[in-house]
Amino acid sequence: MYARMTRFRLKLGTRDEWFRLRDGMAADIHALKGLKHWFTLQGDDDEVVVVAIHDSVWSAEAAMPDVLKLWQRIAHLMDDQPSTKFYDVTRFDTIFDNV
């Protein structure tokens, strides 16, 4: 498995719109080829971290054009440019059936 981690900061006052748009894009996110899991984290300082787990490095890289289109749909909410890094997943366990 392969992970893509993207960080960005929301503009002040856009948190509710971010939640609405993120949830509205779920079907498009789920349609990304090779995507197995994804989740978002948000700090008190409005930093957002999106973690996407793909079945391979190839699917993670192949998904990037579609991922960039998704980021463009929320760019007006971002206080800075998103930064993305890729990682090998060396272990993945879950204790939750449905999170």
JSON list of C-alpha atoms in Angstrom, two decimals:
[
{"chain": "A", "resi": 1, "resn": "MET", "atom": "CA", "xyz": [0.00, 0.00, 0.00]},
{"chain": "A", "resi": 2, "resn": "TYR", "atom": "CA", "xyz": [0.99, 3.58, -0.56]},
{"chain": "A", "resi": 3, "resn": "ALA", "atom": "CA", "xyz": [-0.13, 6.76, 1.20]},
{"chain": "A", "resi": 4, "resn": "ARG", "atom": "CA", "xyz": [-0.55, 10.32, 0.02]},
{"chain": "A", "resi": 5, "resn": "MET", "atom": "CA", "xyz": [-0.60, 12.92, 2.79]},
{"chain": "A", "resi": 6, "resn": "THR", "atom": "CA", "xyz": [-1.66, 16.45, 1.93]},
{"chain": "A", "resi": 7, "resn": "ARG", "atom": "CA", "xyz": [-1.57, 19.42, 4.29]},
{"chain": "A", "resi": 8, "resn": "PHE", "atom": "CA", "xyz": [-3.11, 22.85, 3.93]},
{"chain": "A", "resi": 9, "resn": "ARG", "atom": "CA", "xyz": [-4.57, 25.59, 6.10]},
{"chain": "A", "resi": 10, "resn": "LEU", "atom": "CA", "xyz": [-8.13, 26.86, 5.81]},
{"chain": "A", "resi": 11, "resn": "LYS", "atom": "CA", "xyz": [-8.94, 30.55, 5.56]},
{"chain": "A", "resi": 12, "resn": "LEU", "atom": "CA", "xyz": [-10.51, 31.97, 8.70]},
{"chain": "A", "resi": 13, "resn": "GLY", "atom": "CA", "xyz": [-14.24, 31.30, 8.86]},
{"chain": "A", "resi": 14, "resn": "THR", "atom": "CA", "xyz": [-14.39, 28.62, 6.14]},
{"chain": "A", "resi": 15, "resn": "ARG", "atom": "CA", "xyz": [-14.51, 25.49, 8.31]},
{"chain": "A", "resi": 16, "resn": "ASP", "atom": "CA", "xyz": [-18.25, 24.82, 7.83]},
{"chain": "A", "resi": 17, "resn": "GLU", "atom": "CA", "xyz": [-18.01, 25.30, 4.06]},
{"chain": "A", "resi": 18, "resn": "TRP", "atom": "CA", "xyz": [-14.98, 22.96, 4.02]},
{"chain": "A", "resi": 19, "resn": "PHE", "atom": "CA", "xyz": [-17.03, 20.24, 5.76]},
{"chain": "A", "resi": 20, "resn": "ARG", "atom": "CA", "xyz": [-19.91, 20.72, 3.33]},
{"chain": "A", "resi": 21, "resn": "LEU", "atom": "CA", "xyz": [-17.71, 20.63, 0.21]},
{"chain": "A", "resi": 22, "resn": "ARG", "atom": "CA", "xyz": [-15.59, 17.73, 1.50]},
{"chain": "A", "resi": 23, "resn": "ASP", "atom": "CA", "xyz": [-18.68, 15.66, 2.20]},
{"chain": "A", "resi": 24, "resn": "GLY", "atom": "CA", "xyz": [-20.14, 16.62, -1.17]},
{"chain": "A", "resi": 25, "resn": "MET", "atom": "CA", "xyz": [-17.01, 15.38, -2.95]},
{"chain": "A", "resi": 26, "resn": "ALA", "atom": "CA", "xyz": [-17.05, 11.97, -1.23]},
{"chain": "A", "resi": 27, "resn": "ALA", "atom": "CA", "xyz": [-18.39, 10.10, -4.28]},
{"chain": "A", "resi": 28, "resn": "ASP", "atom": "CA", "xyz": [-15.68, 11.63, -6.51]},
{"chain": "A", "resi": 29, "resn": "ILE", "atom": "CA", "xyz": [-13.04, 10.77, -3.93]},
{"chain": "A", "resi": 30, "resn": "HIS", "atom": "CA", "xyz": [-14.30, 7.18, -3.67]},
{"chain": "A", "resi": 31, "resn": "ALA", "atom": "CA", "xyz": [-14.10, 6.92, -7.47]},
{"chain": "A", "resi": 32, "resn": "LEU", "atom": "CA", "xyz": [-10.32, 7.48, -7.49]},
{"chain": "A", "resi": 33, "resn": "LYS", "atom": "CA", "xyz": [-8.78, 4.33, -8.92]},
{"chain": "A", "resi": 34, "resn": "GLY", "atom": "CA", "xyz": [-6.83, 2.30, -6.40]},
{"chain": "A", "resi": 35, "resn": "LEU", "atom": "CA", "xyz": [-8.03, 4.32, -3.40]},
{"chain": "A", "resi": 36, "resn": "LYS", "atom": "CA", "xyz": [-8.71, 2.02, -0.46]},
{"chain": "A", "resi": 37, "resn": "HIS", "atom": "CA", "xyz": [-9.11, 4.39, 2.50]},
{"chain": "A", "resi": 38, "resn": "TRP", "atom": "CA", "xyz": [-9.08, 8.11, 3.20]},
{"chain": "A", "resi": 39, "resn": "PHE", "atom": "CA", "xyz": [-9.56, 10.32, 6.20]},
{"chain": "A", "resi": 40, "resn": "THR", "atom": "CA", "xyz": [-9.11, 13.93, 7.20]},
{"chain": "A", "resi": 41, "resn": "LEU", "atom": "CA", "xyz": [-7.66, 15.47, 10.34]},
{"chain": "A", "resi": 42, "resn": "GLN", "atom": "CA", "xyz": [-8.10, 19.06, 11.45]},
{"chain": "A", "resi": 43, "resn": "GLY", "atom": "CA", "xyz": [-6.26, 21.02, 14.10]},
{"chain": "A", "resi": 44, "resn": "ASP", "atom": "CA", "xyz": [-7.47, 23.93, 16.19]},
{"chain": "A", "resi": 45, "resn": "ASP", "atom": "CA", "xyz": [-5.34, 26.21, 13.98]},
{"chain": "A", "resi": 46, "resn": "ASP", "atom": "CA", "xyz": [-7.40, 25.17, 10.91]},
{"chain": "A", "resi": 47, "resn": "GLU", "atom": "CA", "xyz": [-4.59, 23.05, 9.50]},
{"chain": "A", "resi": 48, "resn": "VAL", "atom": "CA", "xyz": [-6.11, 20.15, 7.53]},
{"chain": "A", "resi": 49, "resn": "VAL", "atom": "CA", "xyz": [-4.35, 16.87, 6.83]},
{"chain": "A", "resi": 50, "resn": "VAL", "atom": "CA", "xyz": [-5.83, 14.49, 4.29]},
{"chain": "A", "resi": 51, "resn": "VAL", "atom": "CA", "xyz": [-4.48, 10.94, 4.24]},
{"chain": "A", "resi": 52, "resn": "ALA", "atom": "CA", "xyz": [-5.32, 8.69, 1.30]},
{"chain": "A", "resi": 53, "resn": "ILE", "atom": "CA", "xyz": [-4.28, 5.04, 1.21]},
{"chain": "A", "resi": 54, "resn": "HIS", "atom": "CA", "xyz": [-3.86, 3.51, -2.26]},
{"chain": "A", "resi": 55, "resn": "ASP", "atom": "CA", "xyz": [-3.28, -0.07, -3.26]},
{"chain": "A", "resi": 56, "resn": "SER", "atom": "CA", "xyz": [0.01, 0.82, -4.98]},
{"chain": "A", "resi": 57, "resn": "VAL", "atom": "CA", "xyz": [2.42, 3.60, -5.82]},
{"chain": "A", "resi": 58, "resn": "TRP", "atom": "CA", "xyz": [1.20, 3.40, -9.42]},
{"chain": "A", "resi": 59, "resn": "SER", "atom": "CA", "xyz": [-2.44, 4.02, -8.55]},
{"chain": "A", "resi": 60, "resn": "ALA", "atom": "CA", "xyz": [-1.48, 6.86, -6.18]},
{"chain": "A", "resi": 61, "resn": "GLU", "atom": "CA", "xyz": [0.52, 8.56, -8.93]},
{"chain": "A", "resi": 62, "resn": "ALA", "atom": "CA", "xyz": [-2.11, 7.86, -11.59]},
{"chain": "A", "resi": 63, "resn": "ALA", "atom": "CA", "xyz": [-4.80, 9.44, -9.40]},
{"chain": "A", "resi": 64, "resn": "MET", "atom": "CA", "xyz": [-2.96, 12.76, -9.09]},
{"chain": "A", "resi": 65, "resn": "PRO", "atom": "CA", "xyz": [-4.59, 14.52, -12.08]},
{"chain": "A", "resi": 66, "resn": "ASP", "atom": "CA", "xyz": [-8.04, 13.78, -10.61]},
{"chain": "A", "resi": 67, "resn": "VAL", "atom": "CA", "xyz": [-6.84, 14.67, -7.10]},
{"chain": "A", "resi": 68, "resn": "LEU", "atom": "CA", "xyz": [-5.63, 18.06, -8.37]},
{"chain": "A", "resi": 69, "resn": "LYS", "atom": "CA", "xyz": [-9.07, 18.69, -9.87]},
{"chain": "A", "resi": 70, "resn": "LEU", "atom": "CA", "xyz": [-10.61, 17.97, -6.47]},
{"chain": "A", "resi": 71, "resn": "TRP", "atom": "CA", "xyz": [-8.21, 20.40, -4.78]},
{"chain": "A", "resi": 72, "resn": "GLN", "atom": "CA", "xyz": [-9.17, 23.06, -7.33]},
{"chain": "A", "resi": 73, "resn": "ARG", "atom": "CA", "xyz": [-12.79, 22.76, -6.20]},
{"chain": "A", "resi": 74, "resn": "ILE", "atom": "CA", "xyz": [-11.81, 23.85, -2.69]},
{"chain": "A", "resi": 75, "resn": "ALA", "atom": "CA", "xyz": [-8.87, 26.15, -3.49]},
{"chain": "A", "resi": 76, "resn": "HIS", "atom": "CA", "xyz": [-10.89, 29.25, -2.55]},
{"chain": "A", "resi": 77, "resn": "LEU", "atom": "CA", "xyz": [-11.03, 27.92, 1.04]},
{"chain": "A", "resi": 78, "resn": "MET", "atom": "CA", "xyz": [-7.28, 27.45, 1.37]},
{"chain": "A", "resi": 79, "resn": "ASP", "atom": "CA", "xyz": [-5.04, 29.97, 3.09]},
{"chain": "A", "resi": 80, "resn": "ASP", "atom": "CA", "xyz": [-1.95, 28.37, 1.53]},
{"chain": "A", "resi": 81, "resn": "GLN", "atom": "CA", "xyz": [-1.04, 25.95, -1.22]},
{"chain": "A", "resi": 82, "resn": "PRO", "atom": "CA", "xyz": [-1.48, 22.28, -0.33]},
{"chain": "A", "resi": 83, "resn": "SER", "atom": "CA", "xyz": [1.73, 20.33, 0.18]},
{"chain": "A", "resi": 84, "resn": "THR", "atom": "CA", "xyz": [1.71, 16.63, -0.67]},
{"chain": "A", "resi": 85, "resn": "LYS", "atom": "CA", "xyz": [4.08, 13.83, 0.25]},
{"chain": "A", "resi": 86, "resn": "PHE", "atom": "CA", "xyz": [3.97, 10.14, -0.56]},
{"chain": "A", "resi": 87, "resn": "TYR", "atom": "CA", "xyz": [4.86, 7.30, 1.78]},
{"chain": "A", "resi": 88, "resn": "ASP", "atom": "CA", "xyz": [5.13, 3.53, 1.74]},
{"chain": "A", "resi": 89, "resn": "VAL", "atom": "CA", "xyz": [2.64, 2.09, 4.21]},
{"chain": "A", "resi": 90, "resn": "THR", "atom": "CA", "xyz": [4.69, -0.28, 6.32]},
{"chain": "A", "resi": 91, "resn": "ARG", "atom": "CA", "xyz": [1.81, -1.34, 8.56]},
{"chain": "A", "resi": 92, "resn": "PHE", "atom": "CA", "xyz": [-1.94, -0.76, 8.51]},
{"chain": "A", "resi": 93, "resn": "ASP", "atom": "CA", "xyz": [-4.22, -2.07, 11.25]},
{"chain": "A", "resi": 94, "resn": "THR", "atom": "CA", "xyz": [-7.72, -1.05, 12.18]},
{"chain": "A", "resi": 95, "resn": "ILE", "atom": "CA", "xyz": [-9.80, -1.90, 15.20]},
{"chain": "A", "resi": 96, "resn": "PHE", "atom": "CA", "xyz": [-12.92, -0.21, 13.89]},
{"chain": "A", "resi": 97, "resn": "ASP", "atom": "CA", "xyz": [-15.48, -1.88, 11.67]},
{"chain": "A", "resi": 98, "resn": "ASN", "atom": "CA", "xyz": [-17.00, 1.36, 10.42]},
{"chain": "A", "resi": 99, "resn": "VAL", "atom": "CA", "xyz": [-15.40, 4.68, 11.24]}
]
